[in-house]
Every structure is written in C-alpha cells, then in structure tokens.
Coordinates of C-alpha atoms and ligand atoms in Angstrom, one line a residue:
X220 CA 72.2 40.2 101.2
X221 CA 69.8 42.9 101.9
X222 CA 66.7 44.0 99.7
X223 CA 66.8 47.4 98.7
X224 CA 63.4 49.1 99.0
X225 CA 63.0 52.0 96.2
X226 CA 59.9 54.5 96.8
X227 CA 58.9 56.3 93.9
X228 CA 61.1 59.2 94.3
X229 CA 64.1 57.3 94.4
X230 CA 64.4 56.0 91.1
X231 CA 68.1 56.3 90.2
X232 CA 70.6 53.6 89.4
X233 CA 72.7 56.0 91.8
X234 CA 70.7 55.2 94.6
X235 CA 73.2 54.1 97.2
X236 CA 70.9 51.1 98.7
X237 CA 71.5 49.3 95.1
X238 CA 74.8 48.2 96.1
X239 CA 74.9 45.3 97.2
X240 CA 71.3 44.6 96.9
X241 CA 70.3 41.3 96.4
X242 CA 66.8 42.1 95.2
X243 CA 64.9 45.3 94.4
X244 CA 61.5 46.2 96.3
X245 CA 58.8 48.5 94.7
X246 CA 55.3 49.1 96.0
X247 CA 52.5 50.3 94.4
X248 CA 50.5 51.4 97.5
X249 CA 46.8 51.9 97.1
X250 CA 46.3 54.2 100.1
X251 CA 49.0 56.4 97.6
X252 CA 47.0 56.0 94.9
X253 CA 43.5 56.9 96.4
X254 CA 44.5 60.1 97.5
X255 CA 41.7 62.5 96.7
X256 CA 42.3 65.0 94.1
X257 CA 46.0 63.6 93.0
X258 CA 46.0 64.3 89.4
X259 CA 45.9 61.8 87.1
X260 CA 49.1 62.2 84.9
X261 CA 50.9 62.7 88.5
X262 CA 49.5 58.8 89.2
X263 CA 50.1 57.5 85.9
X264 CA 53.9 59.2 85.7
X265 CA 54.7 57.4 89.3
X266 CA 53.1 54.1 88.2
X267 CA 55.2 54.0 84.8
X268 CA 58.2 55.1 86.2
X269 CA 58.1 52.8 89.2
X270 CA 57.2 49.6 86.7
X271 CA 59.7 51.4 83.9
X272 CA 62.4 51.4 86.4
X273 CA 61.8 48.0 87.4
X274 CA 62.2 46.6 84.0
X275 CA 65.6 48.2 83.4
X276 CA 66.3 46.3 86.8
X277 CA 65.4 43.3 85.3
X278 CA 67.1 43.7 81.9
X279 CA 70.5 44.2 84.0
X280 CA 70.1 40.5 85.9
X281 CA 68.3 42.2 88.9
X282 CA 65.6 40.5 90.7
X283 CA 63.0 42.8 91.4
X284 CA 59.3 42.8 93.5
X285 CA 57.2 45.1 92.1
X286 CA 53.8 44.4 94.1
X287 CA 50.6 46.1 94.8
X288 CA 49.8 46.3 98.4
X289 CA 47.4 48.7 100.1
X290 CA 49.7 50.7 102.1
X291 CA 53.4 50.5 101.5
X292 CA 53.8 49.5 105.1
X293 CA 51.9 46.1 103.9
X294 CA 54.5 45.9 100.8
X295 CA 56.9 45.6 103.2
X296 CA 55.8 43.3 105.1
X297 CA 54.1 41.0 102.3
X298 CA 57.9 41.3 100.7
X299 CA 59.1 40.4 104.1
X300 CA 57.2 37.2 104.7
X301 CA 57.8 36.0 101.2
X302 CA 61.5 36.5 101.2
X303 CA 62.2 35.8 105.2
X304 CA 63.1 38.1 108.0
X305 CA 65.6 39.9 105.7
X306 CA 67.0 43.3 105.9
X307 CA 65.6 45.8 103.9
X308 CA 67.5 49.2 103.0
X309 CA 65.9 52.4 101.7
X310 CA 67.4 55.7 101.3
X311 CA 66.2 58.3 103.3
X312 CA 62.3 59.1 102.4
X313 CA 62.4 63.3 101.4
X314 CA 59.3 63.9 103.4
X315 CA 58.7 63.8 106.6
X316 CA 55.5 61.8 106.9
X317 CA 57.5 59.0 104.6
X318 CA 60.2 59.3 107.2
X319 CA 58.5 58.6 109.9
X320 CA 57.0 55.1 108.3
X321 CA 60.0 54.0 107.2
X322 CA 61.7 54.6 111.0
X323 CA 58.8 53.0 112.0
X324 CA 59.0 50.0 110.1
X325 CA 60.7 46.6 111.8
X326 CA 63.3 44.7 109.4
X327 CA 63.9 48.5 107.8
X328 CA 67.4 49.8 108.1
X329 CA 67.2 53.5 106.8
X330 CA 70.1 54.3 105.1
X331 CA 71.0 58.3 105.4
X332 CA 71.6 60.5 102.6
X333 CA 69.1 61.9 99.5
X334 CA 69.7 63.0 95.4
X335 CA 70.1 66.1 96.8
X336 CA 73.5 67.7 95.9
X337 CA 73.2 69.5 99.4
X338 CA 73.3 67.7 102.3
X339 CA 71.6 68.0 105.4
X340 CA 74.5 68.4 107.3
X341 CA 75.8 70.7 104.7
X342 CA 72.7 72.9 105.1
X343 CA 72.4 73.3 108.7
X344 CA 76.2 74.5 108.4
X345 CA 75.1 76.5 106.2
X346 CA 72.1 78.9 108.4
X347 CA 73.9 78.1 111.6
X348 CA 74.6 81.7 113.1
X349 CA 72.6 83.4 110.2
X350 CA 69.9 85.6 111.2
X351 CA 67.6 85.4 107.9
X352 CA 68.7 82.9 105.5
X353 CA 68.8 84.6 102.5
X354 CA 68.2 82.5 98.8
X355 CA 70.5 84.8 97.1
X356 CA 73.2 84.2 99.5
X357 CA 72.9 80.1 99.8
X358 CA 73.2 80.2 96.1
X359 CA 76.4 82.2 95.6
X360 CA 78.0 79.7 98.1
X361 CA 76.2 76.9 96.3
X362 CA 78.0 78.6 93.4
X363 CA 81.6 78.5 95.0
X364 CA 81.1 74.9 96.0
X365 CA 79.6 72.9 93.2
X366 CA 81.9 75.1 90.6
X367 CA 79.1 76.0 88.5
X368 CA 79.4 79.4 85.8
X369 CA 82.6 80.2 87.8
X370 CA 85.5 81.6 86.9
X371 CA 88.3 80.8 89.1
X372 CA 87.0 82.6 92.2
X373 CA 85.0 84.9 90.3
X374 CA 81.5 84.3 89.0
X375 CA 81.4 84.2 85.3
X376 CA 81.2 87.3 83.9
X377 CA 81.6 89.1 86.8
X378 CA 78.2 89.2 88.3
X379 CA 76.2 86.4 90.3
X380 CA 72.5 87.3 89.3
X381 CA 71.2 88.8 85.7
X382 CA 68.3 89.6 86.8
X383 CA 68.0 92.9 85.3
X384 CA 67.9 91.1 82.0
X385 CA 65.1 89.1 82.4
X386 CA 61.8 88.4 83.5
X387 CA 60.6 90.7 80.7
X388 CA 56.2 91.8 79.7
X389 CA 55.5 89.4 76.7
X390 CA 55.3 91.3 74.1
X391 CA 52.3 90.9 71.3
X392 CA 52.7 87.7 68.8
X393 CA 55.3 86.3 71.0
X394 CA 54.9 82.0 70.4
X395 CA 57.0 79.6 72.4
X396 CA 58.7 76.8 70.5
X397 CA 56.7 73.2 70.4
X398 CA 58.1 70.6 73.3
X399 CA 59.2 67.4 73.2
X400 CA 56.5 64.6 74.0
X401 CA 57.0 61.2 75.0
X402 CA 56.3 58.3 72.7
X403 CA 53.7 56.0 75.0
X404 CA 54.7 51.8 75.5
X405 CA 52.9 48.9 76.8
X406 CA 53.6 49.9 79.6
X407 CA 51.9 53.4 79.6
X408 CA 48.3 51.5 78.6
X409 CA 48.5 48.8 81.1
X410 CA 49.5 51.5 83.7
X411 CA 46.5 53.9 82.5
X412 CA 43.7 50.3 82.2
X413 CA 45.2 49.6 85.7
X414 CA 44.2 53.5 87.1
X415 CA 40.8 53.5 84.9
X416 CA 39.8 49.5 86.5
X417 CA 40.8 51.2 90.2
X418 CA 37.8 54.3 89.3
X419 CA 39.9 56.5 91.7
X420 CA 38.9 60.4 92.7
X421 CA 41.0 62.0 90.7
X422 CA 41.7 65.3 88.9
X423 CA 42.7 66.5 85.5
X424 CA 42.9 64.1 82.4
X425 CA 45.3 61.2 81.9
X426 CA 46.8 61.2 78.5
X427 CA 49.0 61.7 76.5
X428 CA 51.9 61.1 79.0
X429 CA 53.8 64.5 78.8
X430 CA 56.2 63.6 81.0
X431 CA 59.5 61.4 80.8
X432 CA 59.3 58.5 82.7
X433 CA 63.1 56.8 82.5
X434 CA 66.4 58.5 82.7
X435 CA 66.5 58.1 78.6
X436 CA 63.1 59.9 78.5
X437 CA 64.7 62.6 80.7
X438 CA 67.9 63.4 78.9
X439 CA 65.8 63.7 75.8
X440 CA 63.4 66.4 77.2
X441 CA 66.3 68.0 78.8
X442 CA 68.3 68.0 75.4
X443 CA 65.2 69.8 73.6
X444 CA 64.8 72.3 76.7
X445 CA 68.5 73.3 76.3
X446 CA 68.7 73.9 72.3
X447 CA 65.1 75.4 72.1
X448 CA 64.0 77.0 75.1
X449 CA 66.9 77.9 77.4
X450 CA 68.3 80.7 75.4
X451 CA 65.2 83.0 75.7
X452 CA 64.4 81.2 79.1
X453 CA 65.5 84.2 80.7
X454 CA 63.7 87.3 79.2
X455 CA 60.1 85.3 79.4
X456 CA 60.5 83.0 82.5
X457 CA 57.5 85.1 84.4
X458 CA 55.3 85.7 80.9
X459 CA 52.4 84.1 80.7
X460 CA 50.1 83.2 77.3
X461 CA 47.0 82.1 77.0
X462 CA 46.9 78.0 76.1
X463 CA 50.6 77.8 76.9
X464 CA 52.0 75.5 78.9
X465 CA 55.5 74.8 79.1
X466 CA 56.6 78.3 77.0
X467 CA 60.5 78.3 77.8
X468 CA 60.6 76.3 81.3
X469 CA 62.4 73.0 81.4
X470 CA 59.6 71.3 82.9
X471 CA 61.8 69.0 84.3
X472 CA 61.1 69.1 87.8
X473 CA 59.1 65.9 88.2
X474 CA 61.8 64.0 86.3
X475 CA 64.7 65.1 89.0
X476 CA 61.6 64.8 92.3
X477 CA 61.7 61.2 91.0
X478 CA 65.2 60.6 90.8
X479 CA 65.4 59.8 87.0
X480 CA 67.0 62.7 86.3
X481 CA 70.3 64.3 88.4
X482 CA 70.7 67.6 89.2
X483 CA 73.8 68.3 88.0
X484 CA 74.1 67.0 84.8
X485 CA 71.3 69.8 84.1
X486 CA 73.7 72.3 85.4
X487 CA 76.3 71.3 83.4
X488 CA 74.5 71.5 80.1
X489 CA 73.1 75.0 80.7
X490 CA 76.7 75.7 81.3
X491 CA 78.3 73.8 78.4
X492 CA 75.5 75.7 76.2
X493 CA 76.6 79.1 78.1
X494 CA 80.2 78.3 77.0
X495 CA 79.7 76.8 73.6
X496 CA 77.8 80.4 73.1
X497 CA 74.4 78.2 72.4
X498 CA 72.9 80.0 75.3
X499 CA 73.5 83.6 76.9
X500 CA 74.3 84.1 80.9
X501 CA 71.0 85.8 81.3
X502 CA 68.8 82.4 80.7
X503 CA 71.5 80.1 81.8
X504 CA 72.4 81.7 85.1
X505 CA 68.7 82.2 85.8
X506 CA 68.1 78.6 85.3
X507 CA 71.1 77.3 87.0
X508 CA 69.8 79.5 90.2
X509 CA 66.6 77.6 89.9
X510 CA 68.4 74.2 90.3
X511 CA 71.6 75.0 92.9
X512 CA 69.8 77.8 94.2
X513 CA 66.1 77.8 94.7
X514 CA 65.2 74.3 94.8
X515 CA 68.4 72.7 97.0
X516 CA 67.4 76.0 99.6
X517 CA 63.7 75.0 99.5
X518 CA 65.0 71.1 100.3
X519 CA 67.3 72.6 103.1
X520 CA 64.4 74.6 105.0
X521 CA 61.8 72.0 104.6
X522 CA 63.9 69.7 106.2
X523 CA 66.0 72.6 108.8
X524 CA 62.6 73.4 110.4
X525 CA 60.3 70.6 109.6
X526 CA 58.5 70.6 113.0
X527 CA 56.9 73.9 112.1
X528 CA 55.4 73.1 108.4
X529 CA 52.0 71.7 110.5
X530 CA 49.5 74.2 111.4
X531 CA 51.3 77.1 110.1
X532 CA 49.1 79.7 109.6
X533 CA 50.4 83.4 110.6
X534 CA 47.4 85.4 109.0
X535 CA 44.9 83.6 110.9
X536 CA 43.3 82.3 107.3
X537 CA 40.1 80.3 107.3
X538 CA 38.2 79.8 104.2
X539 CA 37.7 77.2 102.2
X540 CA 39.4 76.3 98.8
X541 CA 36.8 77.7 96.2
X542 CA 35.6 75.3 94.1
X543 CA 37.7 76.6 90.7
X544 CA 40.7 75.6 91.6
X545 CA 38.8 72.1 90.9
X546 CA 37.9 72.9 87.7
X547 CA 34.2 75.2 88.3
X548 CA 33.6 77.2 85.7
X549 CA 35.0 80.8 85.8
X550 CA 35.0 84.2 83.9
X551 CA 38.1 84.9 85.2
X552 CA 40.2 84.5 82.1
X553 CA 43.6 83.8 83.8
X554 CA 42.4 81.3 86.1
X555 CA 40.3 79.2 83.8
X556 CA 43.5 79.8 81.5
X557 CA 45.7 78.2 84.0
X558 CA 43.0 75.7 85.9
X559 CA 42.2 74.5 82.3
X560 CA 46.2 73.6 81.8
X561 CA 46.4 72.2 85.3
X562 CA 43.8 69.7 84.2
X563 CA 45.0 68.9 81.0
X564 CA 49.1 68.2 82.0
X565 CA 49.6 68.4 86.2
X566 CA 51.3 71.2 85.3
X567 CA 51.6 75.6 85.8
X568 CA 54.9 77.3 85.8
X569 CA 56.3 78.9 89.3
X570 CA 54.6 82.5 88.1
X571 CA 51.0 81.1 87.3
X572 CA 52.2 79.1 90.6
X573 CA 52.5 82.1 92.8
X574 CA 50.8 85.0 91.1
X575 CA 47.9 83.4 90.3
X576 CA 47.0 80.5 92.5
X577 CA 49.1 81.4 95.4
X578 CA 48.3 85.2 95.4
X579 CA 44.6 84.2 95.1
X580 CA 44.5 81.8 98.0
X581 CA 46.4 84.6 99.9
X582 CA 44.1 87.3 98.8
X583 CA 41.1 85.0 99.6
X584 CA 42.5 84.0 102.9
X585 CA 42.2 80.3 102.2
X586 CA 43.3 77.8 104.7
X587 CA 47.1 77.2 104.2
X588 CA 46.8 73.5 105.0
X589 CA 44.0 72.9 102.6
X590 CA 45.8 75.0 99.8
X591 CA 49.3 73.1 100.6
X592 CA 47.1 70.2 99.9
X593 CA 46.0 71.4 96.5
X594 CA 49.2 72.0 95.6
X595 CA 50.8 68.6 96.7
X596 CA 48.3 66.8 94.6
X597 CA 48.0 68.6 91.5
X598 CA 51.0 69.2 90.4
X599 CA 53.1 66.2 88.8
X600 CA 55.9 67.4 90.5
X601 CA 54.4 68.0 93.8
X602 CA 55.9 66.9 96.9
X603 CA 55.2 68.0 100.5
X604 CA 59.1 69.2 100.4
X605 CA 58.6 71.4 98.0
X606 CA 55.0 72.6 98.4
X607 CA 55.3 73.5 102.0
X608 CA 58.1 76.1 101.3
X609 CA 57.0 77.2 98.6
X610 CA 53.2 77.7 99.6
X611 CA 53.2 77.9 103.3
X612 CA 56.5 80.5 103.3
X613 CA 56.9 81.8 99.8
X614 CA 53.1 82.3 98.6
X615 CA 50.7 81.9 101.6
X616 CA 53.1 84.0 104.3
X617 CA 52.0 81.3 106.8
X618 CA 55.2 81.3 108.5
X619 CA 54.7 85.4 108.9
X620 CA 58.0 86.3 106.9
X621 CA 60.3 83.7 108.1
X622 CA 61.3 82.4 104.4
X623 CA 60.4 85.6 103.0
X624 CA 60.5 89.3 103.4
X625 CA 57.4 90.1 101.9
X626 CA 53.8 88.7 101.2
X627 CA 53.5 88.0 97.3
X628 CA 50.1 90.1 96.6
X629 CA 49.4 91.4 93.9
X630 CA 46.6 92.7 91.7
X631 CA 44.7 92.3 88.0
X632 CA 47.7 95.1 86.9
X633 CA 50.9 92.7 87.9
X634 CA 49.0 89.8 86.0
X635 CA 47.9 92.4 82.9
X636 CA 51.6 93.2 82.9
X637 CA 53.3 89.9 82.3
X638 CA 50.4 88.2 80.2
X639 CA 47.5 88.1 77.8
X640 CA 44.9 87.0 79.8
X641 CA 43.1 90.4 80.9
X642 CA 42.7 91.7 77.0
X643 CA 39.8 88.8 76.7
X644 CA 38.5 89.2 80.1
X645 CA 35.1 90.1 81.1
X646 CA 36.8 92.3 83.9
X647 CA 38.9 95.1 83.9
X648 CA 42.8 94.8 85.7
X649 CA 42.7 98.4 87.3
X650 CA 38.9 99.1 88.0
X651 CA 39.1 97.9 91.7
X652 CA 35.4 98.3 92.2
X653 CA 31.8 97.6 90.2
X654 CA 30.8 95.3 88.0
X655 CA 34.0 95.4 86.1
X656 CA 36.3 95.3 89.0
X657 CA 39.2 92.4 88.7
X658 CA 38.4 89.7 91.6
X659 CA 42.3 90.0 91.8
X660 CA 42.6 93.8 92.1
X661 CA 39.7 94.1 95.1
X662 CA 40.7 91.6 96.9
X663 CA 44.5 93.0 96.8
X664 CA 43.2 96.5 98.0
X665 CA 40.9 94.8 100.5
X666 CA 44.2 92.6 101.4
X667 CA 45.7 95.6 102.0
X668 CA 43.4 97.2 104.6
X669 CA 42.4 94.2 106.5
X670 CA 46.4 93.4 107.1
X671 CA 47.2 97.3 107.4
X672 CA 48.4 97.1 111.0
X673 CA 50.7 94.1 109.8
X674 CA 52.0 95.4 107.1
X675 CA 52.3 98.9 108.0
X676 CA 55.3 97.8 109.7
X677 CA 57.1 95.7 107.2
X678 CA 59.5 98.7 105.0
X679 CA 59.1 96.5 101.7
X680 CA 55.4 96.7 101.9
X681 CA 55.7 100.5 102.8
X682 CA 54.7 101.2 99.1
X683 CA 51.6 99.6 98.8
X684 CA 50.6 100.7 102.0
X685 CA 51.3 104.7 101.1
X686 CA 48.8 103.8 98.4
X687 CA 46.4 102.3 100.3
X688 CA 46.2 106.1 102.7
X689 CA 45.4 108.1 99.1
X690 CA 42.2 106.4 99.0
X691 CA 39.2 108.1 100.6
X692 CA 36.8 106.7 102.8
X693 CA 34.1 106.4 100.5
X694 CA 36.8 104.2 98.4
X695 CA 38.0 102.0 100.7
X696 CA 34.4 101.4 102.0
X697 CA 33.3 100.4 98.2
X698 CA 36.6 97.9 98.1
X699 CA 35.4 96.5 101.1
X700 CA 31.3 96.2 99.9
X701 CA 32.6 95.0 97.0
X702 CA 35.5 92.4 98.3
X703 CA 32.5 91.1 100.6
X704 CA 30.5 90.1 97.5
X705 CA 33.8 88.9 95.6
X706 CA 34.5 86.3 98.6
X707 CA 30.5 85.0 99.2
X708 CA 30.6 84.7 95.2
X709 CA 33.6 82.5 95.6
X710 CA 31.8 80.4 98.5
X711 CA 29.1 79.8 96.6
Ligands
SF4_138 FE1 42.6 87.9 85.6 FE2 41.7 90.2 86.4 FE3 43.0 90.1 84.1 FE4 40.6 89.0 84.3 S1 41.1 91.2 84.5 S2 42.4 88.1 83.4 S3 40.6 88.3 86.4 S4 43.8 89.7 86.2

C-alpha cells in the first residue's frame, strides 16, 4: 500500500492518490513558511487547512503524518525512513517549481491529473492550430462541454456574454451586503501561537481568519455569496468603495486553489439560482465565465507555455517595487485604500488587482519578476499559476501581447469612474501635471510617450495614442518633468 502525499493545494477527499492509500502525508515545510513577504492570513489559512484536513482524515479511520520538516523534500524523506522504502503518490503539483521537486524526488511516483475541470491534454487540443487564443472563445467551448447555462445547443438566453449589463460606475450611497466569517477552533490558535513562536517576515495581520478552511467552511461562504451577493454581482463587479473588501465577489478563490472547494459545484449553484430566478443571467453568467472561463484559460496557458513565464519582460522594465505596496504610508487615497485591505485580509478584487496595482507597476515600469513576486505572496489565493498570467500577460504586458491585445493602462479618470477614492484625495484624477496632478494620470500620459513607437502600432491602443499627438510640446515636456519627479518620489 502506497502513502499518498497531499501538498496544500490538494486538499480534496476527491484527490485521486486517496485511493488506495494506506496512510496520508502532509508537510508543513518551513522553507514554505519563511518566505519573505507571504501574508500572514495566506500562512495561517494553509496551516489550518492542511491540519483541518488531516483531522477529518483521521475522524474517517485514516492514518495520517502531518509533520514539520524544513523543506518538504525532508518531509518526504523523514516519512520515508520512518515508514520504509515505500511508495509515495501525489497528484500532480499545479506549479512548475513544485513539479519539478516532486519529479525529482526518489520513492515519489507522480500521479498525472489536477482539480482542474480542464485538462492538460484537453487544453493543448484546445490552442493547437489557433493563432491567438482568445478567452472569450475557450469559454464558449468550455460552455458547450461542461453544459453550463445552456440550452440544448444554444446558450441560455440566446447570448454567451452580458456584458453590456454589467460592470456598471458605483453610484453614491451604494453599501455591499455584510459576508460571512468563519467561526475560529483550536485549531485556528494553535496554528496562529505556532506562526507567532516561528517570528517569521511576514506581511499583513493575522486574525480573524476570513477565510474557510474545510469543504464545510466552503459551502457555507459559497451559500451566502450566492443568496446575497451574486445577484448584483454583475452590475458592480469592477466598483470599488472605500473600506470594502469583498463588495459582491465570491471570494472563493483560495477555497477552490486549495482544493476544498470544487469548481463545479459553484457553477452549478449560480445556475440553479439563475433558474430558480434567485439570480439574473447578467451576474450569473458573468461569474460562471470567471470560473469555466477565465480561471481554467489562465491554468491552461500557465501550464501550455510554462518555459516562457521566467525572465519575461517585453517592455524592458527595471525598477524596483516601491515601498507602498508594503504598506509605506501614502496620500494616494486608492492605494492606501486597497494596501490597507491587503494587509488587513490577503485580499483585493481582480479590478483593484489590475487597475490599481497592476496598472501602477506597469506605469511605474517595475520589474515583472519582482511584482509577480508581490503578488504570489500577498494574496491568500496566490499561486504562481495564476499570478504569472495574470501579472506577467494580463497586467504587466511582459509577454508583449501574447495573452492580451492590449496593455491595461490607465489613468486617475478610469479609477475616478468606477470608485470613490478620488473625491477624498489630495490629488486631482484629470490634472495630469502640478502639484495636484494624479501619480496615476502622469504616469499614464508619460506611459504613453515613452512606449509611443510600440504602441503606435497596436490599432486598440490607436485611441490613446491620437490623444497623446493633441498635446503640445510644452505639455508633453511638463508630463515628462513632472512623471520624473513622480518616479524619484516613489524611489525614495
Ligand atoms: Fe487615486 Fe489619483 Fe484618484 Fe487619488 S486622484 S484616488 S491617486 S486615482
């Protein structure tokens, strides 16, 4: 009988190395643990997960080792010599670097396959012959195959995307609805004395847990997001309020990353709430794109062209991550808005994501591997699978329009738009120089003209770039002075 080895990310009774199994593995590795930055709710979630999981193991007649090692390499082996020369299964490790180890590792059989619902194989069919491989059109097939909001052949109410519906400017007084927490255990303050007695480097503040560590945690958040949130999901998915958090996102992400919850049963309660009329198409097929479409594509390229993630870096950025995005001080409101939530939950929702900490980092020019980095450890559902898409091709343009057709850039008026921020902010959203100028709105000009030759070229951009030839001389010049000062200011 064979030991099946479970990393964090795997923690589903589904897991196909369970079968059979004749004990469980599960390593706490401290070289995981130590990694500077990594937030602390991210740490604690992992640790309670991994030790909640183990628990249910044991309440079902399952021997389990749970250990603390200092690499999960060690684990292995320590597990190895204490049980014999074994065989020990895992599933397939999601990242690359995980992969690698686990190939690597004697006794170690790793057994193909993921909690994806797409496969690899599946994927690769997919984009083979495709010239660009479009989101939209993965997802309609996605559609077709897994049966989701379809009518016969047709997609529910005739059309695959609502978009036109949603992704509405807040407008004033708007309040989202309060969010399930969890109740903390035993195991929540041993787990957080454990990660206070190790004194690591980390960020952000540990407590209360806000996210559900066990598959009945999970189907209780998920049961709150579908009868309180999801049916204004869609208008508000991009707003973004001051002190909010969550607003009308699942917030589920880190629950599925770690295998506690499964994809599709969240597909198939949007859809039961879509059919039941609980919910309307707008918010439910905009989230169900988010599951089966965004997130299964993202999976698909990271793994499709993951020799080229490393040193990607297509707009020859250099600079270093300025010292906000750890938590300095700040008068820009929307950042210390955002930064300030980071801290306090591991969390920011994919617009505060992308138009505010991505677009800055691209605006800035900071190094894509140092910003993929960031990301990774600060959010609680951060894995290099999903941040290296999602940074490197969706919000840094590293991979120079592969994933994407167009750099997200965009200025103080984008973020003025869709939140509240700008109305208590020392700066101004459209004044692009002076002392009010928006750090935002200079350095998306100044973006603009450094990149013109680029972008010049690319038709979607062709816009912006018209824009950028109404400006005199004397203007662009003051942009540039001015984006100068905005850059030193944030090296400082
Ligand atoms: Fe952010 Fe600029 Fe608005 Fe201030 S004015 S909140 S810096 S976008």
């Amino acid at each position: 009988m064979h030991t099946a080895w479970l990393l964090a990310e795997h923690l589903s009774h589904a897991n196909p190395v369970l079968e059979g199994a004749g004990r469980v593995l599960l390593v706490e590795s401290d070289a995981a643990l130590a990694q500077p930055g990594a937030h602390r709710q991210k740490l604690h979630m992992m640790l309670s997960a991994m030790r909640h999981f183990a628990r249910e193991l044991r309440e079902r007649g399952v021997e389990v080792d749970l250990r603390q090692a200092a690499t999960l390499a060690a684990g292995v082996r320590a597990h190895r010599a204490a049980h014999g020369a074994l065989e020990v299964r895992v599933l397939e490790p999601t990242g690359s670097r995980a992969r690698r180890l686990a190939h690597g590792l004697p006794g170690v059989v790793v057994v193909p396959g993921s909690l994806f619902l797409t496969t690899e194989v599946q994927f690769s069919a997919w984009a083979r012959g495709r010239k660009r491989l479009i989101m939209e059109s993965f997802y309609r097939d996605q559609r077709r195959r897994l049966g989701a909001l379809m009518d016969g052949d047709e997609p529910v109410e005739g059309q695959w995307n609502f978009d036109r519906d949603n992704r509405k400017k807040p407008p004033k007084g708007l309040i989202p609805p309060t969010v399930w927490m969890p109740v903390e255990d035993g195991i929540d303050a041993e787990v957080r004395r454990d990660l206070d007695a190790a004194a690591l480097a980390a960020f952000g503040h540990d407590g209360p847990r806000r996210w559900p560590v066990t598959a009945t945690e999970a189907e209780a958040a998920l049961a709150d997001f579908i009868a309180n949130r999801l049916p204004a999901f869609g208008p508000w998915q991009d707003a973004m309020l001051g002190g909010q958090r969550l607003l009308w996102h699942a917030g589920l992400a880190a629950a599925m990353n770690i295998g506690i919850l499964d994809p599709m049963t969240m597909v198939r309660a949007a859809e039961a709430a879509y059919r039941d009329g609980r919910a309307p198409i707008g918010s439910v097929e905009g989230f169900v794109r988010q599951i089966i479409g965004w997130r299964e594509y993202v999976h698909g390229i990271y793994r499709l062209r993951e020799g080229d993630w490393d040193g990607m870096n297509a707009l020859d950025a250099d600079r270093a991550l300025p010292a906000l995005f750890w938590g300095a001080p700040t008068e820009m409101a929307c950042m210390s808005d955002a930064i300030s939530g980071l801290e306090a939950t591991g969390y920011a929702h994919h617009i505060e994501r992308l138009m505010l900490f991505g677009n800055l980092q691209l605006l800035l020019g900071v190094d894509p591997a140092e910003a993929l980095d960031w990301f990774r450890v600060t959010h609680v559902d951060g894995h290099d699978w999903v941040m290296a898409p999602n940074v490197l091709g969706m919000a840094l343009f590293a991979d120079g329009g592969r994933m994407m057709t167009k750099p997200y850039a965009a200025s103080g008026a984008y973020i003025n738009r869709m939140s509240d921020h700008c109305k208590g902010c020392r700066y101004t959203p459209t004044v692009r120089h002076g002392v009010d100028a928006c750090p935002f709105t200079t350095l998306y000009w100044d973006f603009l003209d450094r990149n013109r030759g680029s972008l010049g070229t690319n038709p979607r951009m062709a816009l912006a770039v018209k824009n950028l030839d109404r400006l005199d001389s004397d203007e662009i010049a003051a942009i540039r002075d001015q984006a100068a000062q905005v850059k030193d200011a944030f090296s400082a």
